[in-house]
């Protein structure tokens, strides 16, 4: 599992994957910066050489987003139905289309999200899954909702792969 290391969806997904024994990684911004300071060292992310993609120079941290989509088999985007995608999440969606990668947008606050995500993962069986979505500052409570939604799906996925 890979992700960019921002607070919110990214760090919650990485932490959960680590706890469940999945391999984690991904690209992060130069200097491992995130909205509350530094990405924790427990996440083995590789800083990109630049912050901005040449395809999205106006979007902060766009290179790490693009490279995580490029280097994954599929991307799961966790986004509440009530929230318009922030520029980074919108860029993630655009990158999945540009690279022709499968993607799923799921609302982590929905009771149906875990089932939807699990069915999608079982169908795709991605070797490398990128998980993305808004930061905690953009969507208060998204980290907890991400962990609650993903944990049962990832446990079931791990069980079926054993």
XYZ file of C-alpha atoms in Angstrom:
162
model
C 0.000 0.000 0.000
C 1.274 3.443 -0.856
C 0.170 6.948 0.013
C 1.574 10.461 0.100
C 1.825 10.954 3.864
C -0.501 13.919 4.410
C -2.579 14.017 7.596
C -6.077 12.599 7.328
C -6.676 9.791 4.834
C -3.015 9.215 3.906
C -1.580 8.799 7.396
C -4.601 6.860 8.682
C -4.327 4.378 5.805
C -0.562 3.987 6.201
C -0.850 3.493 9.975
C -3.600 0.891 9.599
C -1.722 -0.986 6.873
C 1.384 -1.025 9.052
C -0.592 -2.375 12.026
C -2.131 -5.104 9.842
C 1.218 -6.201 8.444
C 0.953 -4.850 4.909
C 4.024 -3.447 3.186
C 3.799 0.328 2.921
C 5.613 3.046 1.036
C 5.065 5.787 -1.474
C 6.274 9.177 -2.555
C 6.017 12.226 -0.309
C 6.843 15.918 -0.746
C 10.430 17.147 -0.460
C 11.562 17.410 3.171
C 8.687 15.059 4.168
C 6.417 18.044 4.826
C 2.750 17.683 5.790
C 0.154 20.114 7.155
C 1.108 19.566 10.801
C 4.877 19.607 10.259
C 6.741 16.461 9.269
C 5.515 13.081 8.099
C 6.326 10.614 10.911
C 9.513 8.616 10.322
C 7.595 5.368 10.900
C 6.286 5.757 7.328
C 9.056 4.791 4.856
C 8.144 7.323 2.183
C 10.571 8.655 -0.412
C 10.704 12.429 -0.947
C 10.234 13.585 -4.534
C 12.989 15.802 -5.967
C 10.482 18.615 -6.619
C 7.180 19.647 -5.067
C 5.255 20.328 -8.261
C 4.516 18.185 -11.297
C 5.145 19.939 -14.599
C 1.577 18.922 -15.463
C 0.154 20.690 -12.365
C 2.561 23.434 -11.260
C -0.256 25.293 -9.475
C -1.143 22.387 -7.140
C 0.870 21.916 -3.949
C 2.622 18.536 -3.627
C 1.379 17.494 -7.081
C 4.473 15.472 -8.008
C 4.121 13.006 -5.116
C 0.444 12.589 -5.986
C 1.202 11.891 -9.633
C 4.019 9.452 -8.876
C 1.927 7.506 -6.336
C -0.823 7.048 -8.937
C 1.725 6.167 -11.634
C 3.460 3.571 -9.444
C 0.299 1.849 -8.181
C -2.024 -0.671 -9.781
C -5.152 1.112 -8.495
C -6.136 4.118 -6.390
C -8.750 4.255 -3.643
C -9.936 7.797 -2.944
C -11.783 8.336 0.323
C -13.962 11.425 0.057
C -17.200 12.346 1.841
C -20.192 12.872 -0.451
C -20.714 16.286 1.129
C -17.215 17.560 0.286
C -16.044 18.850 -3.068
C -12.580 17.485 -3.902
C -9.798 19.813 -2.799
C -7.162 20.551 -5.492
C -4.955 17.640 -4.385
C -7.787 15.109 -4.422
C -9.027 16.441 -7.767
C -5.456 16.054 -9.083
C -5.423 12.438 -7.872
C -8.596 11.756 -9.860
C -7.089 13.433 -12.943
C -3.912 11.344 -12.602
C -5.864 8.072 -12.469
C -7.528 9.073 -15.727
C -4.241 10.186 -17.331
C -2.462 6.928 -16.451
C -5.518 4.744 -17.135
C -5.486 3.315 -13.600
C -8.564 1.830 -11.923
C -9.946 4.007 -9.155
C -12.777 4.017 -6.671
C -14.157 7.020 -4.821
C -15.814 5.963 -1.562
C -17.360 7.945 1.279
C -15.678 6.751 4.499
C -18.612 8.074 6.538
C -21.060 5.770 4.705
C -22.133 2.459 6.217
C -21.846 0.867 2.747
C -18.247 1.973 2.107
C -16.500 -1.023 3.682
C -18.496 -3.498 1.575
C -18.030 -1.458 -1.614
C -14.279 -1.159 -1.053
C -13.871 -4.848 -0.226
C -15.764 -5.969 -3.348
C -13.667 -3.627 -5.499
C -10.407 -4.882 -3.963
C -11.417 -8.539 -4.326
C -12.283 -7.980 -7.978
C -9.088 -6.061 -8.806
C -6.578 -7.790 -6.511
C -4.191 -4.824 -6.856
C -0.549 -5.628 -6.213
C 0.050 -2.020 -5.148
C -2.835 0.072 -3.847
C -2.581 3.857 -3.582
C -4.901 5.420 -1.003
C -5.667 9.124 -1.156
C -8.095 11.733 0.089
C -8.382 14.977 1.996
C -6.251 16.073 4.899
C -7.557 16.223 8.445
C -7.638 20.030 8.299
C -9.762 19.917 5.135
C -12.149 17.320 6.583
C -12.192 17.011 10.360
C -12.621 13.379 11.427
C -11.526 11.853 8.112
C -8.611 9.953 9.679
C -10.853 8.113 12.140
C -13.485 7.457 9.465
C -10.759 6.129 7.148
C -9.456 3.705 9.770
C -12.954 2.510 10.721
C -13.925 1.958 7.089
C -10.705 0.375 5.864
C -9.916 -1.950 8.771
C -12.659 -4.539 8.137
C -12.035 -4.448 4.371
C -8.272 -4.884 4.721
C -8.653 -7.643 7.328
C -10.995 -9.548 5.014
C -8.679 -8.979 2.050
C -5.721 -10.251 4.057
C -7.740 -13.316 5.113
C -8.631 -14.170 1.510
C -4.985 -13.803 0.427
C -3.663 -16.088 3.186
